[in-house]
Tab-separated table of C-alpha atoms in Angstrom:
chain	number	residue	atom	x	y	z
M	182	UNK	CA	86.328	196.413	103.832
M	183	UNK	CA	87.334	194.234	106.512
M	184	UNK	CA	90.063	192.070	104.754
M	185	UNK	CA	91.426	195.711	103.157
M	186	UNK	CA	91.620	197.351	106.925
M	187	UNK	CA	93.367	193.745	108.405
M	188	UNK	CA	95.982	193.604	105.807
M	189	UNK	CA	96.350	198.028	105.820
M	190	UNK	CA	96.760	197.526	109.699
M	191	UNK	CA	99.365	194.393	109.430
M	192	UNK	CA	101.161	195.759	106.772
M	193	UNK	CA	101.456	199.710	106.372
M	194	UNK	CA	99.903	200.648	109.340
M	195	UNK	CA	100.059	201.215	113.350
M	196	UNK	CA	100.766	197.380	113.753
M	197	UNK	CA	103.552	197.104	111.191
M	198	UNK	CA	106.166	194.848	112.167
M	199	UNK	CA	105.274	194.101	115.843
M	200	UNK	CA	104.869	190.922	115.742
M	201	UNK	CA	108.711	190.806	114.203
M	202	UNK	CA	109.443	193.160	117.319
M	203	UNK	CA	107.433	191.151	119.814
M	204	UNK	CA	109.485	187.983	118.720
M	205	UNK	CA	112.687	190.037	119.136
M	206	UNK	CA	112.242	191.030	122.488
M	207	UNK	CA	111.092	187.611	123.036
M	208	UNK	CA	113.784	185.430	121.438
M	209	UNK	CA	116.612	187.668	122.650
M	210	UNK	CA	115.136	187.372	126.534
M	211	UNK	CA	114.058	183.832	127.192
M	212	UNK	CA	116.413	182.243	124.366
M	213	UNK	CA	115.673	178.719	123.066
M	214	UNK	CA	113.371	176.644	125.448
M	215	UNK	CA	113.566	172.923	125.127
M	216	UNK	CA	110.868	171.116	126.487
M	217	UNK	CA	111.415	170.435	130.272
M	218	UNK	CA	113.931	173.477	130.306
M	219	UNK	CA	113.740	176.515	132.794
M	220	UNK	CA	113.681	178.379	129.350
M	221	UNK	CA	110.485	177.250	128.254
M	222	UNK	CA	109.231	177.707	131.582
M	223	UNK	CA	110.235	181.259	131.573
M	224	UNK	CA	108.110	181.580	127.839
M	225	UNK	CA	105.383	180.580	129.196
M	226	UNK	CA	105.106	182.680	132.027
M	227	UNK	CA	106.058	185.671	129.467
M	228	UNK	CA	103.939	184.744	127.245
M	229	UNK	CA	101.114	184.567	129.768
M	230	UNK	CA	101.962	187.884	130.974
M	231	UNK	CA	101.649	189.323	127.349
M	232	UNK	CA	98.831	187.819	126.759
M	233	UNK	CA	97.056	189.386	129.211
M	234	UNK	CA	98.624	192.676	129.228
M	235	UNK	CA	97.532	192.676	124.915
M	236	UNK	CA	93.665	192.383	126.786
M	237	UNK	CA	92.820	189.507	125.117
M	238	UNK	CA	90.199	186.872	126.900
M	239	UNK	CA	90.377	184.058	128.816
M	240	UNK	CA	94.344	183.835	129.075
M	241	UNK	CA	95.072	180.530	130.508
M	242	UNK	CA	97.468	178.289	130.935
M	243	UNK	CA	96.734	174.133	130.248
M	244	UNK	CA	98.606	171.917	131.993
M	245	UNK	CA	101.089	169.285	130.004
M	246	UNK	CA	103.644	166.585	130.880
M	247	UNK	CA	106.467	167.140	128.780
M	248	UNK	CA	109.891	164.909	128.182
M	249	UNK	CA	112.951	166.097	130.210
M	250	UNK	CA	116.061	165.365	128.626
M	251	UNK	CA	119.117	167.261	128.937
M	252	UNK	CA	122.272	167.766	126.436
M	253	UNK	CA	125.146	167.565	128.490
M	254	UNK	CA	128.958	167.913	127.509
M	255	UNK	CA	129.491	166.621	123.763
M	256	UNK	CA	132.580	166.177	121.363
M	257	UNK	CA	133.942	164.296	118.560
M	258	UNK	CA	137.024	163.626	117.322
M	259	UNK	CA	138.422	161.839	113.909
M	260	UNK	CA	141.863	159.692	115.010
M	261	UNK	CA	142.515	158.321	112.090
M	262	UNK	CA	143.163	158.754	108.926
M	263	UNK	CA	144.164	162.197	110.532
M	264	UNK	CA	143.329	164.536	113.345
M	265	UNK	CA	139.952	165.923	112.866
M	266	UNK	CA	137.148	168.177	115.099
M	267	UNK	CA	133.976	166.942	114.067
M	268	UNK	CA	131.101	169.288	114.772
M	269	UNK	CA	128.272	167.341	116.529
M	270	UNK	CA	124.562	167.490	118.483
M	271	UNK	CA	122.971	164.892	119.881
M	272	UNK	CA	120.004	164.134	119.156
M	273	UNK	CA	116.647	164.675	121.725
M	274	UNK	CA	115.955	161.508	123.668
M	275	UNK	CA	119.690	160.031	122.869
M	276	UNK	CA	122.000	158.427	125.763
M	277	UNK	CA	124.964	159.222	126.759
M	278	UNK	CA	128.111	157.451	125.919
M	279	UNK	CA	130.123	155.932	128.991
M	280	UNK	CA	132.754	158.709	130.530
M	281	UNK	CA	135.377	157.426	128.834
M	282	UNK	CA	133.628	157.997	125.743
M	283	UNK	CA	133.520	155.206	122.886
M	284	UNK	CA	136.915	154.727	120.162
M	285	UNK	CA	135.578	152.480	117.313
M	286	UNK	CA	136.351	152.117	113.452
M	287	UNK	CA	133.609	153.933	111.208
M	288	UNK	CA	131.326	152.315	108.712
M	289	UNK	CA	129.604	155.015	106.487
M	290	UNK	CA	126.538	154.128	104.690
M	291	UNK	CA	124.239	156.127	102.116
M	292	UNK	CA	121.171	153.933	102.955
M	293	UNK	CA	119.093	151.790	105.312
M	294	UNK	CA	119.183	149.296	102.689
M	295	UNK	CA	122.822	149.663	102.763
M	296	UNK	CA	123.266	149.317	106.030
M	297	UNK	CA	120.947	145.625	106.194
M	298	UNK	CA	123.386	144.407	103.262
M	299	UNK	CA	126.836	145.362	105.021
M	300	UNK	CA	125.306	144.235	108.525
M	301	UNK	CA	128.346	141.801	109.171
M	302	UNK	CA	130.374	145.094	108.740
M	303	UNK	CA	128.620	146.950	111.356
M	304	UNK	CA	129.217	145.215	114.322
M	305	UNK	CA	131.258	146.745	116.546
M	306	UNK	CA	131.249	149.967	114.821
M	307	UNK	CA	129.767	153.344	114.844
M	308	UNK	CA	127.576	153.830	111.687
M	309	UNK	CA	127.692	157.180	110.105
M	310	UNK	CA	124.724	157.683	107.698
M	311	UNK	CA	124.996	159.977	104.551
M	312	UNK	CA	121.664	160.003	103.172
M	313	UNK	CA	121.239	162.312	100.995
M	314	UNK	CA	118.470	165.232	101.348
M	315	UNK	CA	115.915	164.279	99.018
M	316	UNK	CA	113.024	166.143	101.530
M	317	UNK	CA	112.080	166.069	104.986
M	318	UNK	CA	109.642	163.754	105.463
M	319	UNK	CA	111.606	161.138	103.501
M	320	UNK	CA	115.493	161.790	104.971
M	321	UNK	CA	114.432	162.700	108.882
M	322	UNK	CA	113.617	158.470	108.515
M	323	UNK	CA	117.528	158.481	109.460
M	324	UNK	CA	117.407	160.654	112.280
M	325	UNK	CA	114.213	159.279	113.703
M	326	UNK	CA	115.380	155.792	113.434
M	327	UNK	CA	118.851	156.031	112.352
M	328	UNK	CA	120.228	154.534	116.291
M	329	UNK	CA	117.544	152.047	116.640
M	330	UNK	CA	118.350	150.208	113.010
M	331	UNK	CA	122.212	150.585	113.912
M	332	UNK	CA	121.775	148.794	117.079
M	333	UNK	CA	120.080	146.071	115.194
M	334	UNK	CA	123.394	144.716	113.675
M	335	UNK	CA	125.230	145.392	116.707
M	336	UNK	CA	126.748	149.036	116.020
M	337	UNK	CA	127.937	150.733	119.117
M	338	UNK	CA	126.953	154.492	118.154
M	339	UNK	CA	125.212	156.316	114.866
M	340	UNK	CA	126.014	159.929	113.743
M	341	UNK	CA	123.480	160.370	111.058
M	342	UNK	CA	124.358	163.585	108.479
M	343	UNK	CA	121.991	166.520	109.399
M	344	UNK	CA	119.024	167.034	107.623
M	345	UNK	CA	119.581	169.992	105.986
M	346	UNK	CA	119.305	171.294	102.562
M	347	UNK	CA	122.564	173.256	102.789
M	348	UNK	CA	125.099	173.668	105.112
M	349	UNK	CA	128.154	175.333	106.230
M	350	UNK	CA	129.226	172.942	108.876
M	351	UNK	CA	126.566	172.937	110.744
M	352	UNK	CA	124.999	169.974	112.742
M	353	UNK	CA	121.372	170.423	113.270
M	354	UNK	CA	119.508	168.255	116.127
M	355	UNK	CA	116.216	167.267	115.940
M	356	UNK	CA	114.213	163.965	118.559
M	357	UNK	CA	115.038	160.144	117.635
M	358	UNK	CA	113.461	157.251	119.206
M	359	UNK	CA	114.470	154.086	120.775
M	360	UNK	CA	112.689	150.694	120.328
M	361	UNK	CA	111.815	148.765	123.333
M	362	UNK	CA	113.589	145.452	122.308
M	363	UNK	CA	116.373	147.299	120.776
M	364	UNK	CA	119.503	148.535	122.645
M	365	UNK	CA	120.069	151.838	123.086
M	366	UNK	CA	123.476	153.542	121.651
M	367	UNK	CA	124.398	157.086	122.078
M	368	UNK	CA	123.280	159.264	118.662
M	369	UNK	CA	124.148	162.031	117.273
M	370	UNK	CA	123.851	164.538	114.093
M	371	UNK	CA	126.949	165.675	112.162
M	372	UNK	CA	127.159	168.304	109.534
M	373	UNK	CA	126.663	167.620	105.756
M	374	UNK	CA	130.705	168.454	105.195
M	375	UNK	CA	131.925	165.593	107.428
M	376	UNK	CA	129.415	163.174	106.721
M	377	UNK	CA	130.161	163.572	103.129
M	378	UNK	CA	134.355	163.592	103.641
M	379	UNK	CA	134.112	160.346	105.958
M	380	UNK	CA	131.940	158.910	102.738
M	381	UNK	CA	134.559	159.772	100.119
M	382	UNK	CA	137.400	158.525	102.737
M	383	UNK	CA	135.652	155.015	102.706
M	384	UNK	CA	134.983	154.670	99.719
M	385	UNK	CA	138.633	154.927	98.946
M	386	UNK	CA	138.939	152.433	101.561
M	387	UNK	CA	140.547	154.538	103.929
M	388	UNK	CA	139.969	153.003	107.715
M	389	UNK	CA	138.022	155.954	109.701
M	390	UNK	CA	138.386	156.075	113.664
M	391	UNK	CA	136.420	158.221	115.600
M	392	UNK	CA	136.531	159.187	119.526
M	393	UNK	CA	132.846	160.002	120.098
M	394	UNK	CA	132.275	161.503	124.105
M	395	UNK	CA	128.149	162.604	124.975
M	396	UNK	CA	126.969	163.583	128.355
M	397	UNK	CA	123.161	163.154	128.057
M	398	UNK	CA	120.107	162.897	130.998
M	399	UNK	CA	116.739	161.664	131.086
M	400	UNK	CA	114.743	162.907	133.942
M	401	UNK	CA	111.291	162.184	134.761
M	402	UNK	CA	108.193	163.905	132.680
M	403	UNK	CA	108.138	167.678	133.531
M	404	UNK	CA	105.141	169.714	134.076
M	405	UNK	CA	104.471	172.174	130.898
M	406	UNK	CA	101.540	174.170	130.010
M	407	UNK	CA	99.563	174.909	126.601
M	408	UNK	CA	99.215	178.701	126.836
M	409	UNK	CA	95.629	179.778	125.602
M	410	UNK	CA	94.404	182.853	124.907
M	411	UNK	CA	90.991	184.244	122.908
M	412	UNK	CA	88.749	186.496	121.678
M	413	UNK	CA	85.089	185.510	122.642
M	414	UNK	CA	82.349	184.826	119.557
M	415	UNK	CA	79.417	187.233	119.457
M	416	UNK	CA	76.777	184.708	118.184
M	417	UNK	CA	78.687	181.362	118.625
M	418	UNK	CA	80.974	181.507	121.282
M	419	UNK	CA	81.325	177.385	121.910
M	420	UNK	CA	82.621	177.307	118.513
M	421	UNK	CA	85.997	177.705	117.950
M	422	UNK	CA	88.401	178.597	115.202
M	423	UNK	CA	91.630	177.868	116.202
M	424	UNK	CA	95.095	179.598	115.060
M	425	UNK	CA	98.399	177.968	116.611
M	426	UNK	CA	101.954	177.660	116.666
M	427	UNK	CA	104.098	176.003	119.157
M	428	UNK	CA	106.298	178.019	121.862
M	429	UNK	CA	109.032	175.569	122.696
M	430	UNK	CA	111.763	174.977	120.336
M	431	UNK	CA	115.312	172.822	120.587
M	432	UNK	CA	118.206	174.195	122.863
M	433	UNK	CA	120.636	175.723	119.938
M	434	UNK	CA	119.925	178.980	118.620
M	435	UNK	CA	116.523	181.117	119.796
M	436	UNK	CA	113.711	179.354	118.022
M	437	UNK	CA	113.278	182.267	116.492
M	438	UNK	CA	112.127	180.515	113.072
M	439	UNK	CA	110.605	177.186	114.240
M	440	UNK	CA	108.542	178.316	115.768
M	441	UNK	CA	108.633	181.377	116.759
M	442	UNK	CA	107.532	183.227	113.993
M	443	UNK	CA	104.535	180.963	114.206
M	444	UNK	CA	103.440	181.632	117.333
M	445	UNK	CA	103.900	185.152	116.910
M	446	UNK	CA	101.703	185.385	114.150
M	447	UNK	CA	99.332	183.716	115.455
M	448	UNK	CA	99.035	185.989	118.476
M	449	UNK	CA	99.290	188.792	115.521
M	450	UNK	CA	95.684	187.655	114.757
M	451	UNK	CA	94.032	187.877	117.648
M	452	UNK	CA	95.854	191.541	118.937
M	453	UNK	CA	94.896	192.750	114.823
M	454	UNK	CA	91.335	191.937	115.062
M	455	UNK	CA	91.353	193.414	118.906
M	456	UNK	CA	92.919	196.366	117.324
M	457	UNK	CA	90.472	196.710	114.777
M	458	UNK	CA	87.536	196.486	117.368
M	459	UNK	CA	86.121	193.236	115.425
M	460	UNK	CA	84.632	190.468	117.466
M	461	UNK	CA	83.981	187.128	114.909
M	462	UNK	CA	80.856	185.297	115.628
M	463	UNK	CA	82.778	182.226	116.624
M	464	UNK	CA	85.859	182.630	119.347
M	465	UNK	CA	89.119	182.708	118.167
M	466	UNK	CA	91.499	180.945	120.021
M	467	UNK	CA	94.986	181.401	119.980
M	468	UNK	CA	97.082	177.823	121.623
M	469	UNK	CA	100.424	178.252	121.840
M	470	UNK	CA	101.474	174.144	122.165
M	471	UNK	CA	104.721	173.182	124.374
M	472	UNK	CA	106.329	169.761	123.911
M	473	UNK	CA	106.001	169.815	120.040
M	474	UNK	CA	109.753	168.888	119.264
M	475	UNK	CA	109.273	165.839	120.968
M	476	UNK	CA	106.319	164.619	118.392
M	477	UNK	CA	103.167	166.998	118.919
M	478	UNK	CA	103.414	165.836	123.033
M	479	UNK	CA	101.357	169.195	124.187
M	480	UNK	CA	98.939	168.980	121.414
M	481	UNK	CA	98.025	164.939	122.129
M	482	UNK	CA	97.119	166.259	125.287
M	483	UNK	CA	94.870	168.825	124.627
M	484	UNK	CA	93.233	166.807	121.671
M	485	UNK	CA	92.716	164.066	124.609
M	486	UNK	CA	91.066	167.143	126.523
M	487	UNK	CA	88.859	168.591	124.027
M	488	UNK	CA	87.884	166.046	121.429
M	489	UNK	CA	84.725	165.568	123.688
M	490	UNK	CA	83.966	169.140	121.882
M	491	UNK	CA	85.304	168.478	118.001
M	492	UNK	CA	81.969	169.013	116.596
M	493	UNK	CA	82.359	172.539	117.662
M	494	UNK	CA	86.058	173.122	116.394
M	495	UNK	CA	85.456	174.847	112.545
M	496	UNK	CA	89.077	174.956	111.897
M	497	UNK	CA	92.363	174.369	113.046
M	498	UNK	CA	95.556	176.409	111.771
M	499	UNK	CA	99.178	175.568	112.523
M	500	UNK	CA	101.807	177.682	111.438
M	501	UNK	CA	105.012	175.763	111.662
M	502	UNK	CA	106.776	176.200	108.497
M	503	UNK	CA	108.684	179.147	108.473
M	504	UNK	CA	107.104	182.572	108.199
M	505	UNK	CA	108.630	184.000	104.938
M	506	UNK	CA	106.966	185.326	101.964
M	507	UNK	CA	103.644	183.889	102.096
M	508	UNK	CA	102.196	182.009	99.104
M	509	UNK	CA	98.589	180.645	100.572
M	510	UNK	CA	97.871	178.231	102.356
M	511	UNK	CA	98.021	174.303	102.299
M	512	UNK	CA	94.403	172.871	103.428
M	513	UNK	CA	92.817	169.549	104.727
M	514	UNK	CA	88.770	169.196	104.324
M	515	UNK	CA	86.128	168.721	102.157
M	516	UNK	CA	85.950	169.487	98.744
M	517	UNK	CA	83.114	171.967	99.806
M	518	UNK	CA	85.130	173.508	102.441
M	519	UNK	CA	88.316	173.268	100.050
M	520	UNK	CA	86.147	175.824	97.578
M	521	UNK	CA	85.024	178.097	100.409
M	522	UNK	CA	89.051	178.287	101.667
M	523	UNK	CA	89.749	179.079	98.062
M	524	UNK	CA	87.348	181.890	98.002
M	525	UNK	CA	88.022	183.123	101.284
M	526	UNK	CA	91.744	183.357	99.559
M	527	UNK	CA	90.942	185.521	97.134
M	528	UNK	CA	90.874	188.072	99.775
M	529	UNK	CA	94.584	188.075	100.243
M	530	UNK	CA	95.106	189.502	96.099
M	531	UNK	CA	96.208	193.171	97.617
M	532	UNK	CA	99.213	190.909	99.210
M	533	UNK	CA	99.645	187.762	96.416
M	534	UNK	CA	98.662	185.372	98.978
M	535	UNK	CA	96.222	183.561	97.160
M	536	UNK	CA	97.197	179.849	96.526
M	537	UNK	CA	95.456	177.026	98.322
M	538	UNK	CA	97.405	173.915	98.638
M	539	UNK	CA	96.890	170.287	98.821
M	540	UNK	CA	97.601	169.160	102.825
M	541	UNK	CA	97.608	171.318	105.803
M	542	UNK	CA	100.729	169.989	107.908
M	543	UNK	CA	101.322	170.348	111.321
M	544	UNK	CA	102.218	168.028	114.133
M	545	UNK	CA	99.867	169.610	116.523
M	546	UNK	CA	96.686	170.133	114.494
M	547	UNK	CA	96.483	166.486	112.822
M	548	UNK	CA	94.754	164.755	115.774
M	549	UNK	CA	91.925	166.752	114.672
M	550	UNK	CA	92.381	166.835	111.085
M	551	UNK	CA	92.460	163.275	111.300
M	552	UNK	CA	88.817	163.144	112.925
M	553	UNK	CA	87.981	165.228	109.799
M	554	UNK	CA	87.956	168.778	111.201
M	555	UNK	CA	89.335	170.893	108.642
M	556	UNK	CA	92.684	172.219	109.024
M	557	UNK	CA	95.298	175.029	107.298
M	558	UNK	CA	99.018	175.538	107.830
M	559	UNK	CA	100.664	178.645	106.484
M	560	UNK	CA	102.595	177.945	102.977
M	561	UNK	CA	105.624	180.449	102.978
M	562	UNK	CA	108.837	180.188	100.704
M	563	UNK	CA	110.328	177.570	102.264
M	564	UNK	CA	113.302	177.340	100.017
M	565	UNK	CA	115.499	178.342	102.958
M	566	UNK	CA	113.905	176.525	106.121
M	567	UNK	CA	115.939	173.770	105.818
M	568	UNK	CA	119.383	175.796	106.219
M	569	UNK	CA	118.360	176.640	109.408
M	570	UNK	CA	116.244	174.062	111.242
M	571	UNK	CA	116.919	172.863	114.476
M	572	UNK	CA	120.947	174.784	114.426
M	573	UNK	CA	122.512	177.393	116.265
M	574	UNK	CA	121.370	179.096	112.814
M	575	UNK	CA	117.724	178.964	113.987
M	576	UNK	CA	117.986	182.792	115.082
M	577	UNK	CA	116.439	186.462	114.591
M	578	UNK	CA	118.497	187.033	111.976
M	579	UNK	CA	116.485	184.590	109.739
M	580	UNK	CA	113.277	186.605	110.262
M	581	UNK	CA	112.288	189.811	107.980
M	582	UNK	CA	109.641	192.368	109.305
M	583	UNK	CA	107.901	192.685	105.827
M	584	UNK	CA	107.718	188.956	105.241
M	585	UNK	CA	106.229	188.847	109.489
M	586	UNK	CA	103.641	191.594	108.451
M	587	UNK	CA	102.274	189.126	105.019
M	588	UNK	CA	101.970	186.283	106.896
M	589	UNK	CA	99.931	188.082	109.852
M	590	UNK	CA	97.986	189.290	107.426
M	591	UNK	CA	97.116	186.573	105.592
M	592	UNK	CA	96.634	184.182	108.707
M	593	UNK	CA	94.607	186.804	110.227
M	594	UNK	CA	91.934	187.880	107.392
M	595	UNK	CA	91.921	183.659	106.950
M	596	UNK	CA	91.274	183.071	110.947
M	597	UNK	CA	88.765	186.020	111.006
M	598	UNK	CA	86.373	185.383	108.143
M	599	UNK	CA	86.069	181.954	108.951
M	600	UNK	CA	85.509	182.852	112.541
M	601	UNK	CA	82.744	185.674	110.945
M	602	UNK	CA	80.568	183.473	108.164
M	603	UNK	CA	77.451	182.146	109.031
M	604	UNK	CA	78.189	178.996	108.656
M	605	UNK	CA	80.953	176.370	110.359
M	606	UNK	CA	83.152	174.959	107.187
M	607	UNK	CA	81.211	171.477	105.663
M	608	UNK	CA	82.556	168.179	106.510
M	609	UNK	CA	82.504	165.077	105.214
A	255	UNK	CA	73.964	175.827	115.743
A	256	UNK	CA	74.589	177.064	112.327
A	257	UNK	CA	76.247	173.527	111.304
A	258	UNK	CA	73.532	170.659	110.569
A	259	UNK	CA	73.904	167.135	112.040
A	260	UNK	CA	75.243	165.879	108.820
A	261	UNK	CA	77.648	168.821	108.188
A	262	UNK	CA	76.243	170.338	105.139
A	263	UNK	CA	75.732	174.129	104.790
A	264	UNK	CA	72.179	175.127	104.308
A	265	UNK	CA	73.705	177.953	101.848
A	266	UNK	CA	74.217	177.591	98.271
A	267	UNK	CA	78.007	178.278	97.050
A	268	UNK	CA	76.753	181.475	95.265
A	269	UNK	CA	75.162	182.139	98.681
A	270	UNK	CA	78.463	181.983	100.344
A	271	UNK	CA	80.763	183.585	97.808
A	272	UNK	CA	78.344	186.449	98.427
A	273	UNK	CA	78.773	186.388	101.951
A	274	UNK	CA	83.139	186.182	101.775
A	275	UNK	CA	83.116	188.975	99.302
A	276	UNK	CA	81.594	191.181	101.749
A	277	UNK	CA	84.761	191.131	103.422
A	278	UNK	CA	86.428	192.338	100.815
């Protein structure tokens, strides 16, 4: 009855809602920790701390270089056709503008291809982008590359509409990236509201000035750590399952949902099973990554570190999508793996968790999945991620208890079994 | 090691649905 007494003990029992309560205490103490911020520093260490004070094994910390940039002071104002604040964030990695700030006239586009066909238009100009959300993958494109393909036709600055499924005039930031043989301009994101009223204003031909002003640094790599924690196989202790989330976040709001809840349910697996007085055959081994918001920097690392040992990882888990009400999980792996995951699932009935999805996703698990060691990510209701992501939003008040208690379950009955079977999951 | 060089299991599926629904 081991799957029964994991989710009684997440769910109704002794260990209901702690790792809600851990994350609370957590959230509301360090606040959000940017990579190469004091914050994050401070995680860590508390993190490390709790680790070991939970007396789980071989608490360590793996050392990282992470990207160091700093937000500085940042406004935007609308001259003409009238007087307007416009809410704004620049985006991770972005310059700053010159002290005086930069006046231009506006050109909005909807599109990339847009933009290459009024090119002539641009020059001189900031670009604002209002793409539409169609989903993440497909819109971040604009934030990710909005600055660099602005610079290319000789615009002086790009505020690129937020990804965000809904909004209430709120910008939410996120990392872009320069090209090497493109200049840089100062970028930033704007909420949905004013990206859409500076559309409708062109297109009534309506000229649109903007003041933009961004204080932005770039200092030199920091050092960061991976924070590592486990519980020690019986039978197979070189093998590893590992169950992840990612500790740093951006600097608005508490990174209390990205990620956060991830890597609190995570170390919910390892402290349920401790609880329980179950030791899998294979370790378990909880990473909590640093430098993810910059593109998966503290997981490249320790891939570089470990690969020498993938033959001995059985699976790697990444929750980094939200920790709501949990559906199942999406998957990456063989088709005979894929059928063992889906029976494994079956488990998870008592709490409707049962679903098995396509793809696992996760920035920090796909070096490996990649190499073809199977890999799961956490599918919860998404529907409201989006509102949230990367904003002042991104808070406790977006987390629920009950919905904290599912996921741990699920992710920790998943972790455990697979850690338990006889057998490492088939690969290719 | 309970994988094999070429990754297969040694276990039939029945074998192994056996196995996860002793967890149950």
């Amino acid at each position: 009855n081991i799957a029964k007494a994991i989710i009684d003990l997440a769910v109704h029992g002794k260990a209901q809602n702690r790792s809600y309560e851990r994350l609370a205490v957590f959230a509301d103490t360090i606040g959000p920790r940017l990579s190469g911020s004091k914050n994050l520093e401070a995680g860590i260490k508390y993190m490390f701390n709790a680790l070991q004070k939970d007396g789980l094994e071989n608490v360590h910390l793996e050392p990282v270089k992470v990207p160091h940039w700093e937000r500085g002071e940042e406004f935007a104002v609308m001259l003409e056709p009238r007087n307007h604040s416009i809410a704004i964030l620049g985006l991770g990695s972005s310059i700053a503008t010159p002290p005086e700030g930069i006046t231009a006239e506006v050109i909005v586009v909807a599109s990339f291809d847009e933009l290459h066909k009024r090119a002539q238009e641009a020059k001189g100009k900031i670009v604002v982008y209002n793409e539409p959300f169609i989903s993440y993958g497909e819109t971040v494109q604009y934030r990710l590359q909005g600055a660099v393909e602005a610079a290319k036709v000789g615009a002086v600055a790009s505020l690129i509409r937020s990804v965000a499924s809904f909004s209430i005039h709120s910008p939410h930031t996120g990392e872009q990236s320069y090209q090497p043989d493109v200049p840089q301009i100062p970028t930033a994101c704007i909420s949905v509201e004013d990206a859409e009223m500076m559309s409708r204003m062109s297109l009534r031909g309506t000229k649109i000035v903007v003041h933009l002003r961004m204080g932005a640094k770039t200092y030199p790599d920091s050092l960061s750590f991976n924070t590592v924690a486990e519980i020690v196989g019986s039978k197979y202790p070189e093998q590893v399952v590992l169950v992840s989330g990612h500790l740093d976040s951006w600097d608005v709001g508490q990174g209390a949902m990205d990620d956060g809840g991830g890597a609190f349910i995570s170390w919910e697996a390892l402290s349920l099973i401790k609880d329980l007085g179950l030791r899998p055959k294979r370790t378990l081994r909880l990473v909590l990554w640093t430098g993810e918001e910059q593109g998966g920097v503290g997981a490249e690392q320790y891939y570089q570190l470990h690969k020498e040992n993938i033959s001995n990882f059985d699976i790697v888990m990444e929750s980094d999508e939200g920790t709501f009400k949990p559906s199942g999980l999406g998957f990456t792996g063989s088709a005979a793996s894929r059928d063992i995951v889906k029976e494994i699932m079956t488990l998870l009935q008592p709490i409707n968790a049962t679903d098995v999805y396509d793809t696992a996703d996760g920035t920090d698990i796909s070096y490996w999945m990649r190499d073809g060691v199977p890999g799961a990510s956490l599918h919860s209701d998404i529907n409201k991620y989006f509102w949230f992501h990367h904003s002042q939003g991104d808070t406790m008040t977006v987390q629920d208890p009950n919905q904290m208690n599912l996921c741990a379950a699920l992710w920790t009955v998943v972790s455990y079994v697979i850690a338990d079977m006889e057998d490492m999951l088939p690969r290719d | 090691k309970s994988l094999r060089r070429d990754g297969s299991s040694l276990k039939s599926f029945e074998d192994i649905k056996n196995e996860i629904a002793g967890y149950t």
